[in-house]
Short mmCIF file of C-alpha atoms and ligand atoms in Angstrom, two decimals:
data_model
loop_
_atom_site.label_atom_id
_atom_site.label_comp_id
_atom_site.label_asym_id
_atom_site.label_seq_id
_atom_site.Cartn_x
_atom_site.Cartn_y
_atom_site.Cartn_z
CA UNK A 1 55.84 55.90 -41.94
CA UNK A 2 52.34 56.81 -41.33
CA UNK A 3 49.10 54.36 -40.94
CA UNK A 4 48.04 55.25 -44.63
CA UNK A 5 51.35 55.11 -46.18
CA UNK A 6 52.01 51.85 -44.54
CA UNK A 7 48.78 50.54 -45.50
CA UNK A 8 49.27 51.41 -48.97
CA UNK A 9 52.76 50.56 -49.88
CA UNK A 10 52.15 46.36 -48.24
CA UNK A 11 48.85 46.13 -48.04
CA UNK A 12 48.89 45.15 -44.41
CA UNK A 13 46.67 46.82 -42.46
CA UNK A 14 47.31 48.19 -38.34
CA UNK A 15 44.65 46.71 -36.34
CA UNK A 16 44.29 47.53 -33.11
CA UNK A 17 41.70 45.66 -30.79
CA UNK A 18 40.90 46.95 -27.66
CA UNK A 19 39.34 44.89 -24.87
CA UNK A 20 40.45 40.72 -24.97
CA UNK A 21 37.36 39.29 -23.70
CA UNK A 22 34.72 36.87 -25.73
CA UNK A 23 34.00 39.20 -28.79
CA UNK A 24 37.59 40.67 -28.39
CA UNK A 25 39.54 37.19 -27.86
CA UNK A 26 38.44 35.46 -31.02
CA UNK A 27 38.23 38.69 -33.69
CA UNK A 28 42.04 39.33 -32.41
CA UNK A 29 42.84 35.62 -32.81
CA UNK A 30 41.22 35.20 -36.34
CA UNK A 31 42.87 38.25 -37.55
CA UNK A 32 46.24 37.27 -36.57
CA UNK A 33 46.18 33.88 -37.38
CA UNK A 34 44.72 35.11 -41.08
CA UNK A 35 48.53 36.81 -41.30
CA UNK A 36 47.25 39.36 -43.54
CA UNK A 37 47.62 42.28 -41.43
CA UNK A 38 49.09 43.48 -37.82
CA UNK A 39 47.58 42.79 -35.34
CA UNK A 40 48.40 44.56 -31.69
CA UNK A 41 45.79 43.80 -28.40
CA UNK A 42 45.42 46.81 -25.93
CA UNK A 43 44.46 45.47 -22.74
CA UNK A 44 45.16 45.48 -18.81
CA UNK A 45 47.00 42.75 -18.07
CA UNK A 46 49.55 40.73 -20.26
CA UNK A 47 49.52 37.80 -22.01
CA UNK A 48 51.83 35.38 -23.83
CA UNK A 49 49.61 33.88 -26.30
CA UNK A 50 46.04 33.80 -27.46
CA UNK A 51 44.08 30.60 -27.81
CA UNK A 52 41.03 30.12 -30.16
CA UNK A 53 38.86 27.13 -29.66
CA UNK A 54 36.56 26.75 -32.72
CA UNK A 55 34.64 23.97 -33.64
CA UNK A 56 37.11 23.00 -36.25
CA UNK A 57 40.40 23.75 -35.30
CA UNK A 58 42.27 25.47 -32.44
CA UNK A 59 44.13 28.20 -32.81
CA UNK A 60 47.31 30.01 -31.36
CA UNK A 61 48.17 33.51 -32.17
CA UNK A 62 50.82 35.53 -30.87
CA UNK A 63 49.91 39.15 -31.78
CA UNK A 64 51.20 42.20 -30.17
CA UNK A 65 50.00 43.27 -26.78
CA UNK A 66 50.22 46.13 -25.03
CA UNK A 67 48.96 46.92 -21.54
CA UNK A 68 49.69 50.82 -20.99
CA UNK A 69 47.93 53.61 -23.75
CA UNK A 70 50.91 55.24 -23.68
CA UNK A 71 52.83 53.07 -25.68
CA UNK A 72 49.93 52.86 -28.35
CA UNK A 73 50.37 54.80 -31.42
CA UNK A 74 47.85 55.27 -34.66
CA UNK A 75 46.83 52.53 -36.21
CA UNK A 76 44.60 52.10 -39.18
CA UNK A 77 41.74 50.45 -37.88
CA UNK A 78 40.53 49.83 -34.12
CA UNK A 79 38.29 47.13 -33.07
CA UNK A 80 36.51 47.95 -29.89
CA UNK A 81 35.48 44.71 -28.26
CA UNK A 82 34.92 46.31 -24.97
CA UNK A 83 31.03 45.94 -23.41
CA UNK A 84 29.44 49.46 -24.04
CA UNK A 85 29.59 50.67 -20.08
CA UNK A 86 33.37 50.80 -20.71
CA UNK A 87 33.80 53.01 -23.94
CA UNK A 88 34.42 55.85 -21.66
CA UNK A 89 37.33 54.32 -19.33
CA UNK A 90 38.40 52.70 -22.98
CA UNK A 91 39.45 56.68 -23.98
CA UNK A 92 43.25 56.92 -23.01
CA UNK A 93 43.46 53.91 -25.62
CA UNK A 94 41.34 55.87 -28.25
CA UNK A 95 42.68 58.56 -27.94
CA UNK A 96 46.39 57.20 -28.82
CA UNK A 97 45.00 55.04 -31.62
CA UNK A 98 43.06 57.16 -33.84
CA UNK A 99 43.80 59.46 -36.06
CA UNK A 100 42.21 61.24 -39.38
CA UNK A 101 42.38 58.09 -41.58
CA UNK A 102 41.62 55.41 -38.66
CA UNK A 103 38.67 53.72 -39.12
CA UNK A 104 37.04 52.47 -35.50
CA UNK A 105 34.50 49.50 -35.60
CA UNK A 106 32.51 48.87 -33.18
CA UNK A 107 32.06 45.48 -31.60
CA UNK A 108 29.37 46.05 -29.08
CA UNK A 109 25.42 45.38 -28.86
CA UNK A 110 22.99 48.08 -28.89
CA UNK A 111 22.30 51.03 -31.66
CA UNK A 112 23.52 54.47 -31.88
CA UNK A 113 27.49 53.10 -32.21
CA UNK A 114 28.48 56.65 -34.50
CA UNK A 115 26.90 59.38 -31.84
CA UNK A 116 28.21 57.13 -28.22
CA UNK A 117 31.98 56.91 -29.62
CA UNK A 118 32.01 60.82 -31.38
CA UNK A 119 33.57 62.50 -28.11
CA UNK A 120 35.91 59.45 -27.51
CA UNK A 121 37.41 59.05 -31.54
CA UNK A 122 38.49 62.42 -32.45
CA UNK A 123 38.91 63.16 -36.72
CA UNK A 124 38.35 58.84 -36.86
CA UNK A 125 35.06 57.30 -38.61
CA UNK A 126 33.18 55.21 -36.66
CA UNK A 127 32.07 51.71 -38.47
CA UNK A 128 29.08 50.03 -36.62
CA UNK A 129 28.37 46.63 -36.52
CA UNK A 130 26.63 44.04 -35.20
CA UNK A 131 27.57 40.69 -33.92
CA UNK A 132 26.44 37.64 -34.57
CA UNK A 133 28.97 35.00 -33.44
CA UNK A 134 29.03 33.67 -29.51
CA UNK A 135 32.10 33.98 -27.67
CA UNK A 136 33.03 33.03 -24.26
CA UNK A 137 36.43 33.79 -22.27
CA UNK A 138 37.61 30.59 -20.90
CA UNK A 139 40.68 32.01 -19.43
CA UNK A 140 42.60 35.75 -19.42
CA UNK A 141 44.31 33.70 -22.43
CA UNK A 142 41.72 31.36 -24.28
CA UNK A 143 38.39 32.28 -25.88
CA UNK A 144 35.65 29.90 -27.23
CA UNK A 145 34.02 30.84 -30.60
CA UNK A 146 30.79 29.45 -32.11
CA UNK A 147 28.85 30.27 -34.94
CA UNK A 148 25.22 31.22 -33.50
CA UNK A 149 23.88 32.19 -37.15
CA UNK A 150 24.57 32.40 -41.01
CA UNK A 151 26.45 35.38 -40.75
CA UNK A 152 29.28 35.94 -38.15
CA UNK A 153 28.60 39.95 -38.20
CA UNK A 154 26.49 42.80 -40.09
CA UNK A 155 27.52 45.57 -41.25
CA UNK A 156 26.24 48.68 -43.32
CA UNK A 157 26.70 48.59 -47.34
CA UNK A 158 28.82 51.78 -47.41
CA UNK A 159 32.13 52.40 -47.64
CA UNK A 160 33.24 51.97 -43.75
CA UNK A 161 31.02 48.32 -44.39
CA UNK A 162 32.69 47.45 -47.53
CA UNK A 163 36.14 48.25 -46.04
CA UNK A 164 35.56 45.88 -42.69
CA UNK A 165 34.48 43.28 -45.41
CA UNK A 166 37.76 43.41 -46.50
CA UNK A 167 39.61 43.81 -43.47
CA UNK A 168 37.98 40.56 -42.63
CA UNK A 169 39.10 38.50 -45.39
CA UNK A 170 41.17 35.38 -44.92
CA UNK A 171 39.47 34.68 -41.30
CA UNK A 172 36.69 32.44 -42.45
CA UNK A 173 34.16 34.85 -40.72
CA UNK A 174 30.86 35.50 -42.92
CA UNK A 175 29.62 39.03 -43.21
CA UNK A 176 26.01 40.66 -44.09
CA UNK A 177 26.23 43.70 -45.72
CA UNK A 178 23.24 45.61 -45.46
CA UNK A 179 21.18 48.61 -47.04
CA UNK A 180 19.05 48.45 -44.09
CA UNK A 181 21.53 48.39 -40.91
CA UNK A 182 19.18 50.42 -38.96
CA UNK A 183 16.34 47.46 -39.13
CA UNK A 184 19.01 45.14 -38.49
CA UNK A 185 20.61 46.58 -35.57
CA UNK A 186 16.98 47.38 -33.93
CA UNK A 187 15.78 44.05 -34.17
CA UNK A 188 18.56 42.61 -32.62
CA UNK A 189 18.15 45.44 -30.02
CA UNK A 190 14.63 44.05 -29.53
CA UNK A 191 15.80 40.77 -28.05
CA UNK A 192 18.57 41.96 -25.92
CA UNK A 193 16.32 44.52 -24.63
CA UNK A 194 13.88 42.30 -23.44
CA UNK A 195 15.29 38.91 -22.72
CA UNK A 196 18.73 39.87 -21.09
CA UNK A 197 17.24 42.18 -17.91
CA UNK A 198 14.48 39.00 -17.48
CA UNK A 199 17.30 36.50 -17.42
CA UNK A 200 19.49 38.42 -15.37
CA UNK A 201 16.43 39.90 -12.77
CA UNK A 202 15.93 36.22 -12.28
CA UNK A 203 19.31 34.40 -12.34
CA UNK A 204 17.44 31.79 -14.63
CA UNK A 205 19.30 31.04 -17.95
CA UNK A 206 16.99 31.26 -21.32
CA UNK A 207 14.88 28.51 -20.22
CA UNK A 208 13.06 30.82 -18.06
CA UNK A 209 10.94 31.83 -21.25
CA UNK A 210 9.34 28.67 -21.77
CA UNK A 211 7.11 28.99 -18.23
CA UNK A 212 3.59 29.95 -19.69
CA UNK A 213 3.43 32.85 -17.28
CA UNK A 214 6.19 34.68 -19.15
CA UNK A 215 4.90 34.65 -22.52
CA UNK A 216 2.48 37.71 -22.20
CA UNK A 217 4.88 39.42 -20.52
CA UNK A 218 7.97 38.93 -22.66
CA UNK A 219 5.41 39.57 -25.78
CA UNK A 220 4.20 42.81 -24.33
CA UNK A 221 7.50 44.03 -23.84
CA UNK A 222 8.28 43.18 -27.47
CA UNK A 223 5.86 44.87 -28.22
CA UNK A 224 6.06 48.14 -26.49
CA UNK A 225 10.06 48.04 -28.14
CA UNK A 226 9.32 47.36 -31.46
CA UNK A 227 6.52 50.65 -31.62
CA UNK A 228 9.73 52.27 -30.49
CA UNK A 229 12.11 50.92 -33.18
CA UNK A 230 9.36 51.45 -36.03
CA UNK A 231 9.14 55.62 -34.82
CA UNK A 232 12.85 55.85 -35.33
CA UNK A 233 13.00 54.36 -38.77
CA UNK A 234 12.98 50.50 -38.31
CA UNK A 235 11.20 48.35 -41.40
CA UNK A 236 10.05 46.07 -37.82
CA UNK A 237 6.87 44.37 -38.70
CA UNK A 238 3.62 44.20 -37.13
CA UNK A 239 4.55 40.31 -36.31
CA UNK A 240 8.06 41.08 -34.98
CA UNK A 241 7.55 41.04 -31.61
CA UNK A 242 5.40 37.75 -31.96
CA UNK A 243 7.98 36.04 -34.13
CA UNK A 244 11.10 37.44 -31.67
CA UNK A 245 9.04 35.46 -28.44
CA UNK A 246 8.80 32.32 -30.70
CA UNK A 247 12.38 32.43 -31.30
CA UNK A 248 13.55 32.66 -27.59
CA UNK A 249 12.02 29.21 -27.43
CA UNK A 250 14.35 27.74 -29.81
CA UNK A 251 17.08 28.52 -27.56
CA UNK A 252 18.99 25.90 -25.84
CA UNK A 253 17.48 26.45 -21.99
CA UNK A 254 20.47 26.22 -20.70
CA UNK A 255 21.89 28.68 -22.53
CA UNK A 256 22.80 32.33 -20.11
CA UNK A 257 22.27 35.51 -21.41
CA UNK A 258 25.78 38.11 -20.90
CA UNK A 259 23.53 40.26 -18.83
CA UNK A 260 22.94 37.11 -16.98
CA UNK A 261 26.84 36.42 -16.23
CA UNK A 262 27.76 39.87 -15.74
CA UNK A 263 25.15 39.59 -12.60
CA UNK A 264 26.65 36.34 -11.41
CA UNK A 265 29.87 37.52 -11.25
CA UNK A 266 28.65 40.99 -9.46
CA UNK A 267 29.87 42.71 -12.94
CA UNK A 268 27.84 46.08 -14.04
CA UNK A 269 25.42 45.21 -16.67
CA UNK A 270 24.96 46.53 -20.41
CA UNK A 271 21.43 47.77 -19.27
CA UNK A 272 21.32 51.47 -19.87
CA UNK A 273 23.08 50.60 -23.66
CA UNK A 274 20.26 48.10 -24.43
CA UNK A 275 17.06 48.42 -22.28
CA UNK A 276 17.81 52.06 -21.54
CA UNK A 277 18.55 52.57 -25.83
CA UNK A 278 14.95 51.75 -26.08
CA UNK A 279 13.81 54.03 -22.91
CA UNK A 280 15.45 56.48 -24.36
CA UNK A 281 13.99 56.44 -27.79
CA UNK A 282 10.82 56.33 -26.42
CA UNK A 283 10.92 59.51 -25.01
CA UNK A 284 12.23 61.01 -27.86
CA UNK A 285 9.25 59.85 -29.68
CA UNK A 286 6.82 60.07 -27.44
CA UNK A 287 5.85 56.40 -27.00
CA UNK A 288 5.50 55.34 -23.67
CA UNK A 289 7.41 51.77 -22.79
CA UNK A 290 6.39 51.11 -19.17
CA UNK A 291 7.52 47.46 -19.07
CA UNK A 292 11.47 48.32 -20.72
CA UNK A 293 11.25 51.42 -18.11
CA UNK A 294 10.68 48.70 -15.41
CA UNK A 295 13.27 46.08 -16.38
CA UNK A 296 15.70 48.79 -16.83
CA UNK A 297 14.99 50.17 -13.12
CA UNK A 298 15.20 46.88 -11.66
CA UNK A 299 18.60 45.97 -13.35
CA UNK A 300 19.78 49.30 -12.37
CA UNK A 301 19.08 48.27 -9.03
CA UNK A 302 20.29 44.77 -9.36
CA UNK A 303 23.74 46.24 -10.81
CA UNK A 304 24.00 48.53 -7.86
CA UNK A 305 24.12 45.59 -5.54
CA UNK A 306 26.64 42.53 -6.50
CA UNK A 307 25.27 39.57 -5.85
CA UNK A 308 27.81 38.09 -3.58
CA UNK A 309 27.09 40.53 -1.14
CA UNK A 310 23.48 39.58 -0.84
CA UNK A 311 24.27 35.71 -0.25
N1 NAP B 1 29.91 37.36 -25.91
C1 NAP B 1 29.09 37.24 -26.94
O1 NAP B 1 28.80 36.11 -27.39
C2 NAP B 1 28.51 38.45 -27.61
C3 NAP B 1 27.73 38.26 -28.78
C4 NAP B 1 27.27 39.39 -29.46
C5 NAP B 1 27.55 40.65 -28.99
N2 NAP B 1 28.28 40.81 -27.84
C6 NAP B 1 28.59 42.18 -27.42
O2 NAP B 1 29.99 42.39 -27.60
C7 NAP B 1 30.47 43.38 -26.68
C8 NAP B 1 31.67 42.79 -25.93
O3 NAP B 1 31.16 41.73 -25.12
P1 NAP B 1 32.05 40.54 -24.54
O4 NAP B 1 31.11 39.42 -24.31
O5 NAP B 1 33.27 40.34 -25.36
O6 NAP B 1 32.48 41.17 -23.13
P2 NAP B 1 33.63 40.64 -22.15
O7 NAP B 1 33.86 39.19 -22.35
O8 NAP B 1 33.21 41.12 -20.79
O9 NAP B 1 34.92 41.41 -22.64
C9 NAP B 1 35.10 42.77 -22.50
C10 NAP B 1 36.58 43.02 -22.38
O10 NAP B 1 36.80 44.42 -22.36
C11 NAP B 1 37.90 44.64 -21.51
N3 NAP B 1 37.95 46.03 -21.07
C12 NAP B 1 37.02 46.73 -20.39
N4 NAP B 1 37.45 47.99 -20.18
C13 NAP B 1 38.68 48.06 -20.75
C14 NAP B 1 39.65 49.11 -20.86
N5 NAP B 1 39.42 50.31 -20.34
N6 NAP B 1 40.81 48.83 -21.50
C15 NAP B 1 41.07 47.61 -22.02
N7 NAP B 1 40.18 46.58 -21.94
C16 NAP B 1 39.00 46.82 -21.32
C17 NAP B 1 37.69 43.68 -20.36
O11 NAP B 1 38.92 43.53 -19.72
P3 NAP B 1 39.13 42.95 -18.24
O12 NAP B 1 39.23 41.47 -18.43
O13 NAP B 1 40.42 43.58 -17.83
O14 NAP B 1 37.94 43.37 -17.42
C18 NAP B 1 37.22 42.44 -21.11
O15 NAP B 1 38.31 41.65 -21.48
C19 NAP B 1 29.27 43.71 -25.78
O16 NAP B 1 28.65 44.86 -26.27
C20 NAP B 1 28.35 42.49 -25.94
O17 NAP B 1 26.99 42.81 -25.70
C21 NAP B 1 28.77 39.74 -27.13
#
């Protein structure tokens, strides 16, 4: 039986996520543990069960896993959890799973989702989104989830949007659906652009921003991104970048950045996805952004080197 004639005689959809980590771990978990569709992991080493620790309740789900591509076959959605430097070795898997009625959603930061997964999806239709929630890996095994805002992810109001709603139902996870997913995805762009490279450059968690000496630069930074993000289309207003530095200081100070951890544990960072996004549209629009162009240098340097080896 194929994807779509499964899907439409039960209902029950094929998911396949790829990548188990933080963002990975608890969309695979909530979808299984929903038990309204099938859920199968793809990832590179086994695992018996997967644990869920949410603020509420703990789950355990047992969906399928797989560890070799080979054994994957089309399924009718994909959920790539996998950070953005690893689309390209995520291909064998992608290239198994989709086929003309797949639907792939991306579960990664940074903008452009459609045009970086076009050579790795085939006939398949790329559904962006953003995310919202905070997850952490405990263990190969056991993910933490928390809710870090009023929605759990964002997603475009169009058809690919509308469907993921749906996909989602029964897991208790809030969605935005959006006319304006380009604003959305910039501004959170803006933030990871900025703040991750500073945390990560300086091995200090978010409570680096509150010394007074980083305000004008963190601000100016801002503010050279969100010129960018208002050339390519972005509703970002003329207060954005002010507004953006005020919120890092709500932040718990204690609280890392993934750039951050990805540096500590000599990991190579989602840099040239985030900083380097912004870099690039720059040039495209002929707006120079110095201070990203710096921060992305320096964590290119800073990935090139793994920490351990320094100490
Ligand atoms: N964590 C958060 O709270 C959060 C919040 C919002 C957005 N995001 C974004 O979500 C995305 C995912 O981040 P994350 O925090 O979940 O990263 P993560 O914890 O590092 O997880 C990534 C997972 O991808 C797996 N992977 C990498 N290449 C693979 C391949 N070729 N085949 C199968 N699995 C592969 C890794 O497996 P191994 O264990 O084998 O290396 C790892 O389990 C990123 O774009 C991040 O910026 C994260």
């Amino acid at each position: 039986m194929s994807p779509s004639d499964h899907a439409a005689t039960s209902g029950r959809r094929r998911i396949a996520v790829v990548g188990l980590g933080s963002i990975g771990g608890v969309i695979a978990g909530s979808l299984d543990a929903a038990g309204r569709h099938d859920v199968t992991a793809c990832l590179r080493r086994g695992i018996d069960r997967l644990i869920v620790e949410r603020p509420d309740r703990t789950i355990e789900a047992r969906p399928r896993v797989l560890t070799d591509p080979s054994q994957a076959a089309i399924h009718d959605w994909v959920l790539l959890c996998t950070k953005a430097q690893d689309t390209a070795s995520s291909a064998p898997w992608l290239q198994r799973l989709c086929g003309p009625s797949t639907r792939v959603a991306v579960l990664q930061n940074g903008i452009g989702h459609a045009e970086r997964l076009a050579p790795f999806v085939g006939p398949a239709t790329v559904v962006p989104t953003i995310v919202y929630y905070n997850g952490e890996r405990l263990a190969p095994d056991r993910v933490r989830y928390r809710r870090a805002s009023d929605h759990d992810f964002a997603v475009s109001d169009d058809a690919g949007g509308r469907a993921f709603v749906e996909l989602l139902e029964g897991t208790g996870m809030p969605i935005l659906l959006s006319p304006d997913f380009k604003t959305i995805a910039w501004r959170k762009l803006l933030l990871n652009a900025v703040a991750n490279p500073i945390t990560a450059l300086t091995l200090q968690r978010q409570g680096v921003f509150r010394r007074e000496d980083m305000g004008t630069l963190v601000l100016s930074a801002l503010e050279e991104a969100a010129a960018v993000a208002r050339a390519d289309g972005a509703h970002i207003g003329d207060d954005e970048a002010s507004r953006l530095q005020a919120m890092l200081l709500t932040f718990p100070p204690d609280a890392g950045t993934s750039m951050y951890f990805d540096r500590l544990a000599g990991r190579r960072s989602e840099v040239d996805a985030l900083t380097g996004a912004v870099v690039a549209a720059g040039e495209r629009h002929h707006i120079a952004t110095p201070l990203c162009r710096m921060l992305l240098t320096l964590m290119r340097a800073a990935d090139s080197t793994p920490i351990a080896v320094k100490r």
